[in-house]
Short mmCIF file of C-alpha atoms in Angstrom, two decimals:
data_model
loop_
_atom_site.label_atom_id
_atom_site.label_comp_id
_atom_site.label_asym_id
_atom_site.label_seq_id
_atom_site.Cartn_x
_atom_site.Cartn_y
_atom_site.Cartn_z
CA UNK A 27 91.74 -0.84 132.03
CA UNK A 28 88.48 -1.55 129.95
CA UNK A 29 86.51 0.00 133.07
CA UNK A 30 89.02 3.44 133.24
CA UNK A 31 88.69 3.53 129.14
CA UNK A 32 84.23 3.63 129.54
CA UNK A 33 84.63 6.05 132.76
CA UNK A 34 86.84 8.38 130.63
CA UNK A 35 83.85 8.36 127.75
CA UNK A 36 81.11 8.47 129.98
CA UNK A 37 82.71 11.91 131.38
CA UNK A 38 83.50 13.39 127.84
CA UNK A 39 80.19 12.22 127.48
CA UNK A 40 78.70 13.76 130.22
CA UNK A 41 80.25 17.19 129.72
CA UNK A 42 79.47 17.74 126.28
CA UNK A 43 75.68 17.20 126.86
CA UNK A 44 75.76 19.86 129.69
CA UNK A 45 77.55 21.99 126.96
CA UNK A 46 75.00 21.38 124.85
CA UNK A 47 72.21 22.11 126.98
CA UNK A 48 73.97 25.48 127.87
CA UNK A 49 74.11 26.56 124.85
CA UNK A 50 70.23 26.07 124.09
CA UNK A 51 69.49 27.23 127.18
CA UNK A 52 71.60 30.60 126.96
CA UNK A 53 70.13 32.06 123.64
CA UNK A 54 66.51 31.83 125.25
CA UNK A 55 67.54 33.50 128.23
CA UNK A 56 68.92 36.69 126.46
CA UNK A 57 66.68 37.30 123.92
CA UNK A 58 63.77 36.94 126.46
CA UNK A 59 65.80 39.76 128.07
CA UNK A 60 66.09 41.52 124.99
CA UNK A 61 62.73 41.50 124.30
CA UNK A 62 62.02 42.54 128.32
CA UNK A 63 64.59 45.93 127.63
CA UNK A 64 63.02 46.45 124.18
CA UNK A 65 59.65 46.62 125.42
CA UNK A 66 60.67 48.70 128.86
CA UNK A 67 62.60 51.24 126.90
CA UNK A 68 58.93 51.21 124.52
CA UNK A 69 57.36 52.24 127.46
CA UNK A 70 59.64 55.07 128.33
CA UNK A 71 59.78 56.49 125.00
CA UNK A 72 56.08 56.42 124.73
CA UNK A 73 55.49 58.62 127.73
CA UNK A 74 57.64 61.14 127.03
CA UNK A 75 57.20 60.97 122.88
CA UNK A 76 54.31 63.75 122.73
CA UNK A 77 57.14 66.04 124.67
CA UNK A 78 59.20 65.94 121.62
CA UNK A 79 56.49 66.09 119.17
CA UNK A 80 54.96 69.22 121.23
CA UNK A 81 55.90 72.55 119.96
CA UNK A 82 57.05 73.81 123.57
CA UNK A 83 60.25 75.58 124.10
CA UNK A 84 62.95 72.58 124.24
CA UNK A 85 64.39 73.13 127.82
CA UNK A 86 60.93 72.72 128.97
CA UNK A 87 60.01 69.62 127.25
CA UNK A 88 63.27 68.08 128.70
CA UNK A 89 62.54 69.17 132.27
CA UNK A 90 59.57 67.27 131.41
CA UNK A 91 60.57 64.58 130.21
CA UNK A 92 63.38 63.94 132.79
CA UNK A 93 60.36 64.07 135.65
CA UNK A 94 58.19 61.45 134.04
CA UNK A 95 61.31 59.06 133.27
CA UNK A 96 62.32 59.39 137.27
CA UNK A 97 59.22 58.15 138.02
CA UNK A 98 59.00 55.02 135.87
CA UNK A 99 60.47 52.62 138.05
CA UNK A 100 60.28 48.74 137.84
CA UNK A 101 61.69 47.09 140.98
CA UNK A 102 64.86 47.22 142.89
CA UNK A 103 67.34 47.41 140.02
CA UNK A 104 64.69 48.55 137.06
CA UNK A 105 65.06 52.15 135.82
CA UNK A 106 65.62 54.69 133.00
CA UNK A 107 68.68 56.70 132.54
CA UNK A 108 69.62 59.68 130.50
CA UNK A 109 72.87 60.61 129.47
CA UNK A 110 73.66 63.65 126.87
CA UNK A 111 75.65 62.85 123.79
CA UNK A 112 78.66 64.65 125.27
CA UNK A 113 78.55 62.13 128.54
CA UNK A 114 76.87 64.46 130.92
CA UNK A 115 74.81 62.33 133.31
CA UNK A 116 70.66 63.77 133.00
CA UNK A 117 69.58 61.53 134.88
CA UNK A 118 70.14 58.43 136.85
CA UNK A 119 68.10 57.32 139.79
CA UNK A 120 69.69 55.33 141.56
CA UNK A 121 72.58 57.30 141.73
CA UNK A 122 71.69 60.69 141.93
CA UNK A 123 74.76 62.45 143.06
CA UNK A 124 76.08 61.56 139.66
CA UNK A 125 73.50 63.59 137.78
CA UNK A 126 75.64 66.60 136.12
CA UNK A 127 78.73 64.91 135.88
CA UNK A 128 80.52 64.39 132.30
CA UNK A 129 81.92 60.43 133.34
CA UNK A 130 83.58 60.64 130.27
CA UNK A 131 86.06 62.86 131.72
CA UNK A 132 86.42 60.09 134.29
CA UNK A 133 88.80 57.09 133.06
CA UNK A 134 86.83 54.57 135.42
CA UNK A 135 83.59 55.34 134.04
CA UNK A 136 84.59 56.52 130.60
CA UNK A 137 85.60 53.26 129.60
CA UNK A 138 82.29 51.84 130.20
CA UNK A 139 80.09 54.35 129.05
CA UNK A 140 81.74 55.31 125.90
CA UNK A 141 80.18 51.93 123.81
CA UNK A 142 76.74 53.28 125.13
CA UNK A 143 76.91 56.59 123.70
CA UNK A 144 78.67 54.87 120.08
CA UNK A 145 76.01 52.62 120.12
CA UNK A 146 73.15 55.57 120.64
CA UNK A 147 74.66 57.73 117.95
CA UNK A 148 74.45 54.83 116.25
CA UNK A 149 70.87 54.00 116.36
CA UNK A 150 70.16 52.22 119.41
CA UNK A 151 70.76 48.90 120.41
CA UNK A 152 72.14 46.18 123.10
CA UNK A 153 75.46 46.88 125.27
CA UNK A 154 76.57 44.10 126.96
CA UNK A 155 79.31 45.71 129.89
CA UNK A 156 79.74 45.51 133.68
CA UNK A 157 77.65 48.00 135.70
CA UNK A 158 77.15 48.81 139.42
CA UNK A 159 74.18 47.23 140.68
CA UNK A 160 72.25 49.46 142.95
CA UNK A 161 71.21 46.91 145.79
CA UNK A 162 74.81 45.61 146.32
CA UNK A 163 77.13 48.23 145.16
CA UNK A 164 79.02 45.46 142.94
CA UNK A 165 79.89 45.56 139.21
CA UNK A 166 77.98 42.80 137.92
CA UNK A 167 77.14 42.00 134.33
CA UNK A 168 74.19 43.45 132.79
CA UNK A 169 72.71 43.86 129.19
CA UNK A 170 71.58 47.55 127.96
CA UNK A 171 69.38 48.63 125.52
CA UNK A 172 69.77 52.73 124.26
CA UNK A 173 68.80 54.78 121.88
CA UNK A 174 68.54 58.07 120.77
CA UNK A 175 65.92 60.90 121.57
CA UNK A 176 65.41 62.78 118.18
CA UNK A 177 66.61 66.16 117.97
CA UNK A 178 67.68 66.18 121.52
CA UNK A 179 71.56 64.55 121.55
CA UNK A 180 70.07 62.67 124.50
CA UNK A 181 70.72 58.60 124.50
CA UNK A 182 68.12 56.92 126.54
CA UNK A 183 68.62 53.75 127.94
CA UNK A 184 67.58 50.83 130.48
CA UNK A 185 69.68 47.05 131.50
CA UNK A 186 68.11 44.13 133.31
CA UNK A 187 71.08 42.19 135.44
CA UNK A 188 72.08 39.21 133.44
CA UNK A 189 73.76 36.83 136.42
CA UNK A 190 71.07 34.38 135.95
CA UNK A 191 72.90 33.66 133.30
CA UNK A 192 76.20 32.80 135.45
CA UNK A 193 73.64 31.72 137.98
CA UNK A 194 72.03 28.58 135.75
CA UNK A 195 75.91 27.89 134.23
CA UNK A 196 76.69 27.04 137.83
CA UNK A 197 73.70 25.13 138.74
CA UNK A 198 73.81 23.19 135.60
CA UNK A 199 77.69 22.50 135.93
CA UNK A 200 77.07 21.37 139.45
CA UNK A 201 74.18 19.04 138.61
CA UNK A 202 76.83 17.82 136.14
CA UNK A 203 79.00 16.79 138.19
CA UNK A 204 76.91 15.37 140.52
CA UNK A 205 75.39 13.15 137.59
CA UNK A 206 78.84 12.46 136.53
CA UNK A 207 79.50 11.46 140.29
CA UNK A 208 77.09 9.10 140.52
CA UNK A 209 77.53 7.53 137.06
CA UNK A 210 81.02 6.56 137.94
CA UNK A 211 79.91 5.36 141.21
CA UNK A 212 77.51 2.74 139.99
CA UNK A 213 80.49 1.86 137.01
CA UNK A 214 82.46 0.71 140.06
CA UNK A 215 80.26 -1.29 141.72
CA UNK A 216 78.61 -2.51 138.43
CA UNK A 217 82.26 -3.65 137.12
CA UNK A 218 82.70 -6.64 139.52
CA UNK A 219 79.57 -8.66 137.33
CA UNK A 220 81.40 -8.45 134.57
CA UNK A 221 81.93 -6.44 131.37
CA UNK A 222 78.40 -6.82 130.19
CA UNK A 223 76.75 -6.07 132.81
CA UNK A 224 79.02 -2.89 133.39
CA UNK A 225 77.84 -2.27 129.78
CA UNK A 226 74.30 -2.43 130.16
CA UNK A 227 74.20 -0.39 133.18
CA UNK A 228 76.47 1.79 131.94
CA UNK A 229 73.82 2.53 129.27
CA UNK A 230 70.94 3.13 131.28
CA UNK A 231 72.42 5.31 133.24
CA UNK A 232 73.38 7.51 130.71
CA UNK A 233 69.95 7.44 129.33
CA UNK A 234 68.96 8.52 133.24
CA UNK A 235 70.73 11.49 133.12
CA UNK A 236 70.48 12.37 129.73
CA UNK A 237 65.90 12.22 130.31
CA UNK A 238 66.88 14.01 133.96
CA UNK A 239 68.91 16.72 132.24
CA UNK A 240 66.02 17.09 129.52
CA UNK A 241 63.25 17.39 132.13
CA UNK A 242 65.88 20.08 134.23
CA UNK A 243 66.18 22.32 131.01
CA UNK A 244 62.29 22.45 130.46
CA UNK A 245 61.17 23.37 133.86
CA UNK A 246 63.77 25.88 133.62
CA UNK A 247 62.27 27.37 130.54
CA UNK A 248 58.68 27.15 131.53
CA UNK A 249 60.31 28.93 134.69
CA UNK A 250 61.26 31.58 132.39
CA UNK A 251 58.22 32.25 130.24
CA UNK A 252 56.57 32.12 133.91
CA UNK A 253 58.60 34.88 135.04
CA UNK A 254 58.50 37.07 131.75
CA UNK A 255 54.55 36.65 131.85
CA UNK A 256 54.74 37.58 135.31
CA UNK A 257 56.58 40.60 134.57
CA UNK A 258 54.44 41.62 131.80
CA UNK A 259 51.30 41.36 133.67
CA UNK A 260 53.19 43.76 136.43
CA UNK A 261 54.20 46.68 134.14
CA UNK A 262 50.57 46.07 132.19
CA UNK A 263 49.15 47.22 135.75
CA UNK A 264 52.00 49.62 136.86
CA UNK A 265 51.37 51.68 133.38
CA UNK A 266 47.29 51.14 134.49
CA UNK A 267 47.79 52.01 137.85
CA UNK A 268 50.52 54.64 137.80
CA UNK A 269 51.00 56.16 134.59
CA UNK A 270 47.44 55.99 133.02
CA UNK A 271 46.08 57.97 136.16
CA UNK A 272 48.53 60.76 135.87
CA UNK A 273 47.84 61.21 132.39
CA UNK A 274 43.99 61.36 132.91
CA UNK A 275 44.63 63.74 135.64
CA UNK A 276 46.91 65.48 133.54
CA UNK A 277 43.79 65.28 130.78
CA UNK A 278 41.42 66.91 133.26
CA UNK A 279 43.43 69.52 134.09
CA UNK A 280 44.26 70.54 130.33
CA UNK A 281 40.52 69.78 129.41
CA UNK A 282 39.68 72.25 132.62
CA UNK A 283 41.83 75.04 131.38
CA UNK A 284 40.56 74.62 127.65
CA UNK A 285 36.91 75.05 128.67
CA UNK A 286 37.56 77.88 131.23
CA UNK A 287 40.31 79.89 128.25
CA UNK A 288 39.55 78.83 125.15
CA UNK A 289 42.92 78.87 122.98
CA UNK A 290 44.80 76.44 120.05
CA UNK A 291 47.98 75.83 122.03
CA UNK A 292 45.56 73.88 124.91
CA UNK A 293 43.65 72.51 122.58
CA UNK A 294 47.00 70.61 120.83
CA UNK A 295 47.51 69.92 124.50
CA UNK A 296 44.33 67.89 125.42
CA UNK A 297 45.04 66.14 121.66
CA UNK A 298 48.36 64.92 122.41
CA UNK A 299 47.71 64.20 125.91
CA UNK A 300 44.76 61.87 124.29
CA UNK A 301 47.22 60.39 122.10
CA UNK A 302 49.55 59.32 124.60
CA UNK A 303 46.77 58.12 126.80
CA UNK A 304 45.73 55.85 124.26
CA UNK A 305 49.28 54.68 122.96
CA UNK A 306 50.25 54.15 126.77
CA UNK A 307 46.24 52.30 126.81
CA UNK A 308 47.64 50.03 124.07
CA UNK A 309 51.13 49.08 125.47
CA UNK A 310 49.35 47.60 128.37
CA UNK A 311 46.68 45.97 126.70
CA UNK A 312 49.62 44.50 124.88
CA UNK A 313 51.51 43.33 127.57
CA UNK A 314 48.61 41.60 129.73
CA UNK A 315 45.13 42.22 127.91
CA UNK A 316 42.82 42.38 130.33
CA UNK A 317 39.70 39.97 128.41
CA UNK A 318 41.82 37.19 128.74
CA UNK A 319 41.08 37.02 132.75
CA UNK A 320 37.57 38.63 132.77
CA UNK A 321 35.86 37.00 129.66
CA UNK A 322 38.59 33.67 128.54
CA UNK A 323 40.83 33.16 125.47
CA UNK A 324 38.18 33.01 122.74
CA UNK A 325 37.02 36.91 123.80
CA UNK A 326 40.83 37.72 123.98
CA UNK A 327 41.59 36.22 120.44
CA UNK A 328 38.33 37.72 118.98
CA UNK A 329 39.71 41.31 120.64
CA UNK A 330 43.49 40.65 118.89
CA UNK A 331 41.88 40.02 115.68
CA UNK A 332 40.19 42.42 115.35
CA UNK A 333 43.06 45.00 116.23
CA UNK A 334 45.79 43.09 113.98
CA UNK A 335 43.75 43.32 110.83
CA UNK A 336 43.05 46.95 111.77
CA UNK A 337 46.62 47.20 111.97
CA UNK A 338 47.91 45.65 109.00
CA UNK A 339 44.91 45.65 106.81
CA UNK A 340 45.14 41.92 106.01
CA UNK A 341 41.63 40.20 105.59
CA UNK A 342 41.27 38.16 108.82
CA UNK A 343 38.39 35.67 108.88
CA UNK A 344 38.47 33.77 112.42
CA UNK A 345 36.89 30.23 113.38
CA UNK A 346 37.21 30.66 117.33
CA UNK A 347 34.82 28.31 119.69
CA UNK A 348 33.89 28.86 123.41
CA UNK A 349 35.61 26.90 125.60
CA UNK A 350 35.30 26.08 129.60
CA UNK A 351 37.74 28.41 131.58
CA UNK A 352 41.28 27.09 131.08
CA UNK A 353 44.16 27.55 133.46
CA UNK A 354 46.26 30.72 133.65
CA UNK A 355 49.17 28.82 132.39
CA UNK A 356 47.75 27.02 129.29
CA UNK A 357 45.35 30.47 128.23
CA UNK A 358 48.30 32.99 128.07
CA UNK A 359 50.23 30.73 125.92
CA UNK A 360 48.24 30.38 123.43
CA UNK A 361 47.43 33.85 123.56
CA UNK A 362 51.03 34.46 123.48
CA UNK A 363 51.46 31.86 120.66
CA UNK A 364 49.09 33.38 118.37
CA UNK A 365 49.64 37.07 119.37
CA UNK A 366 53.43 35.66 118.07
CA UNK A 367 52.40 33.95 114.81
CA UNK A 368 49.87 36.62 113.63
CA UNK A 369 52.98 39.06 114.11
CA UNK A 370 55.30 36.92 111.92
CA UNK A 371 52.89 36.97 109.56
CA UNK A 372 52.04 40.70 109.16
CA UNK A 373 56.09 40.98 109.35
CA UNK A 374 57.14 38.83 107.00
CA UNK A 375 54.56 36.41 105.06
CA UNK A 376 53.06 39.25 102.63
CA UNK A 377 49.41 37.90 102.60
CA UNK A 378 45.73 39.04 101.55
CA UNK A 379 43.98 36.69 103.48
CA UNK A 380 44.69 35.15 107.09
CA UNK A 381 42.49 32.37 108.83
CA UNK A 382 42.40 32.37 112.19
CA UNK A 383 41.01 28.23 113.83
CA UNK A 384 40.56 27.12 117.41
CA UNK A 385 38.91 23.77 117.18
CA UNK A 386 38.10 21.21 120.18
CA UNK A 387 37.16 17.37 119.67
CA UNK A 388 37.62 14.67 121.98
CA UNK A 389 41.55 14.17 121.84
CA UNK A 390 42.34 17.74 122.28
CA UNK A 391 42.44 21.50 121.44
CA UNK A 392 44.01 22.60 118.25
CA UNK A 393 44.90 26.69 117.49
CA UNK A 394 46.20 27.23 114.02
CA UNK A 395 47.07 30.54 112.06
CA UNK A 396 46.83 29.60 108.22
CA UNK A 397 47.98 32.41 105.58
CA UNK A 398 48.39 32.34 101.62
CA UNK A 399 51.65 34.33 101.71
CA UNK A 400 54.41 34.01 100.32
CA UNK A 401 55.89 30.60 102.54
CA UNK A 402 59.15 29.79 104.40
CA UNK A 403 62.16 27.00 104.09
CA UNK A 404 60.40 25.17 106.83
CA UNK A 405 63.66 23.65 107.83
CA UNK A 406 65.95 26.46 107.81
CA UNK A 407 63.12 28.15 110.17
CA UNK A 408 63.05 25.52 112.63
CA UNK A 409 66.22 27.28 113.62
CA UNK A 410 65.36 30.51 114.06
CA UNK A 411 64.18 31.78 117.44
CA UNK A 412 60.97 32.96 116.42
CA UNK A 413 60.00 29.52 115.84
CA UNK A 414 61.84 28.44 118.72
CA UNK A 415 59.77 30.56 121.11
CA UNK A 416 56.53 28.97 119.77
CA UNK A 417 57.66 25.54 119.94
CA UNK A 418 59.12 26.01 123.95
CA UNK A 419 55.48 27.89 124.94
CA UNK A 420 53.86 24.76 123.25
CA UNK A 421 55.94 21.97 124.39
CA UNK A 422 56.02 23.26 128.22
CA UNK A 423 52.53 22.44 128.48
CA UNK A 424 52.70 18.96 126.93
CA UNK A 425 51.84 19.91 123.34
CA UNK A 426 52.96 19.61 119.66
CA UNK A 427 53.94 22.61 117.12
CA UNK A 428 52.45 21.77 113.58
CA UNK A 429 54.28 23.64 110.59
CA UNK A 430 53.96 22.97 106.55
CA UNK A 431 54.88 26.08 104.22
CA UNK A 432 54.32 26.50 100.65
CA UNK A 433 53.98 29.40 98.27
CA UNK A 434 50.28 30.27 98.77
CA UNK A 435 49.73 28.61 101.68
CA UNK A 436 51.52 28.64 105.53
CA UNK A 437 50.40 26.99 108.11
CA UNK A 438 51.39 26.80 112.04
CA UNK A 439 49.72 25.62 114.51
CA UNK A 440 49.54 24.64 118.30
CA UNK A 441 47.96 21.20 119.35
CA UNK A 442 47.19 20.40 123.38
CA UNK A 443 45.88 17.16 124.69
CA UNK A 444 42.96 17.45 126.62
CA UNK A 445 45.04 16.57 129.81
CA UNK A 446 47.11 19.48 129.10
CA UNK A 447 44.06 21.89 129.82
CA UNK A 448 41.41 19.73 131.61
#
């Protein structure tokens, strides 16, 4: 009876700690893909933004602008799509042979794309709804960002597949139960010596699982920031590669005419077509800046320093020292963590003066951001995810997260042992 009584709390047990560790696990996952959509759909508006800034006639610019969009492409399943405000299909890549149709006249597809359009008259924003997934054919869930195209009535939009999701529910229900399993297992056999030694051993092997479970849920996030870096670092050289040497040749051309037929209208042309160049230019330093692998992390902070205070016009006095070449791994997150902190800071910490350390002694490496703004409930902000994102970059790699906030003076900072980076 005694033995039945533990195995029934060691399974309520059990289960609520894989609850638990779905539910911290689940809010990473989707704002990482909210970001991923956010800064895709960035991407998409840039190229086509100096389009609906130009003063050609409109059914031009949208012929345009519909070519360019086709051609952005990121993988498989990665796309644009255009829809008009009335739910005429623009475009749609994958599915051509729906481009032209109004699927709002359709009761199948009108259901599903009528919270799209709300949301895009709306504003913009996510969708979460089912959607056909081009490789397989199936509905499967996936999260959407739109948003409007000014003056147009156009709602442009993008998804990313979210049946990872479903995919690490599964995986961590079934490593559940196969913890849960085992713990009752070695109750059995551990109840014939007695009901303290079932009691001791009942203990450790909760402790097991529990530390087993912990490790499972960090490798699966430094999977994730893995994979989003990855991803960044592929668009940073697709928008290099692809999109960057249209536009110069796009440049030439327009620089070619000017020269050869002086006139204002080409003139506005070779401006805007700079414009975009260099806003495009930006996105991808943004994504993967490219001193980070050619000259280390001290160039690359000394480069993002430089542009944030140009930015936000917030005195920035930096204390950055040269270091050995770190791994790929340990470099982008801290160029990730302070890219992060210097952006909460221009966002919300309303300061004159921002200090930017990296310091190295014997123990370790320490990068801090310290402003004189106007502070935080340090507690209350341990919750939120910006915080949250910092703290998982830092503790992947086997480092601490130091925070204090006061009016006048903020402080947050990333500490790595040397064995993290040596």
């Amino acid at each position: 009876m005694t033995s039945a009584g533990i195995a029934w709390m060691l399974n309520q047990r059990a289960r609520v700690l894989a609850d638990l560790h779905l539910q911290a696990v689940e809010p990473v996952l989707l704002a990482a893909r909210r970001a991923e959509l956010q800064g895709k759909l960035n991407v998409g508006r840039s190229s086509i933004a100096h389009l609906v800034r130009d003063g050609m006639p409109e059914r031009e610019a949208q012929r345009q602008a519909l070519t360019i969009l086709r051609r952005l492409e990121f993988g498989h399943d990665g796309f644009f799509f255009v829809f008009s405000f009335d739910g005429q299909v623009l475009l749609d890549p994958r599915e051509p042979e729906l481009e032209g149709r109004n699927l709002l006249t359709q009761p199948d597809t009108g259901r599903r794309i009528e919270p799209l359009l709300a949301q895009a008259r709306a504003g913009g924003g996510y969708v979460q709804l089912p959607w056909r997934r081009p490789s397989s054919g199936q509905l499967e869930p996936q999260l959407v960002y739109v948003e409007p195209i000014a003056g147009w009535e156009w709602m442009l939009g993008t998804g990313a597949f979210v049946d990872e999701l479903e995919a690490a529910r599964t995986r961590m229900e079934l490593a559940t139960e196969a913890a849960l399993v085992d713990t009752l297992g070695r109750l059995a056999a551990l109840a014939l010596l007695g009901l303290l030694t079932l009691a001791a051993g009942a203990l450790f092997v909760n402790v097991s699982e529990q530390r087993k479970a912990d490790a499972r849920l960090r490798q699966l996030a430094a999977q994730l920031v893995r994979s989003q870096e990855d991803e960044r670092a592929r668009v940073a050289r697709e928008l290099h590669d692809g999109v960057t040497q249209s536009l110069v040749s796009v440049k030439f051309l327009a620089e070619s005419a000017a020269a050869a037929q002086p006139s204002p209208q080409l003139e506005a042309v070779v401006t805007r077509l700079r414009e975009v160049l260099g806003e495009v230019r930006l996105i991808a330093h943004d994504l993967r800046p490219p001193l980070l692998d050619d000259l280390g992390l001290a160039r690359a902070l000394e480069q993002l320093g430089r542009e944030w205070q140009a930015r936000s016009g917030v005195a920035l006095h930096m204390e950055l020292v040269e270091l050995p070449r770190l791994p790929e791994t340990v470099a982008t997150a801290l160029f990730r963590f302070a890219q992060e902190a210097l952006g909460n800071v221009e966002r919300h910490a309303i300061a004159n003066h921002v200090r930017l350390v990296m310091q190295v002694d014997g123990a370790g490496l320490l990068l801090g951001i310290e402003d004189d703004g106007i502070g935080f409930d340090v507690v209350a902000a341990r919750q939120g995810l910006g915080l949250l994102h910092l703290r998982e970059r830092i503790e992947n790699l086997g480092g601490q997260l130091q925070l204090e906030s006061r009016a006048g003076h903020t402080r947050v900072a990333a500490y790595l042992p040397r064995t993290a980076w040596t």
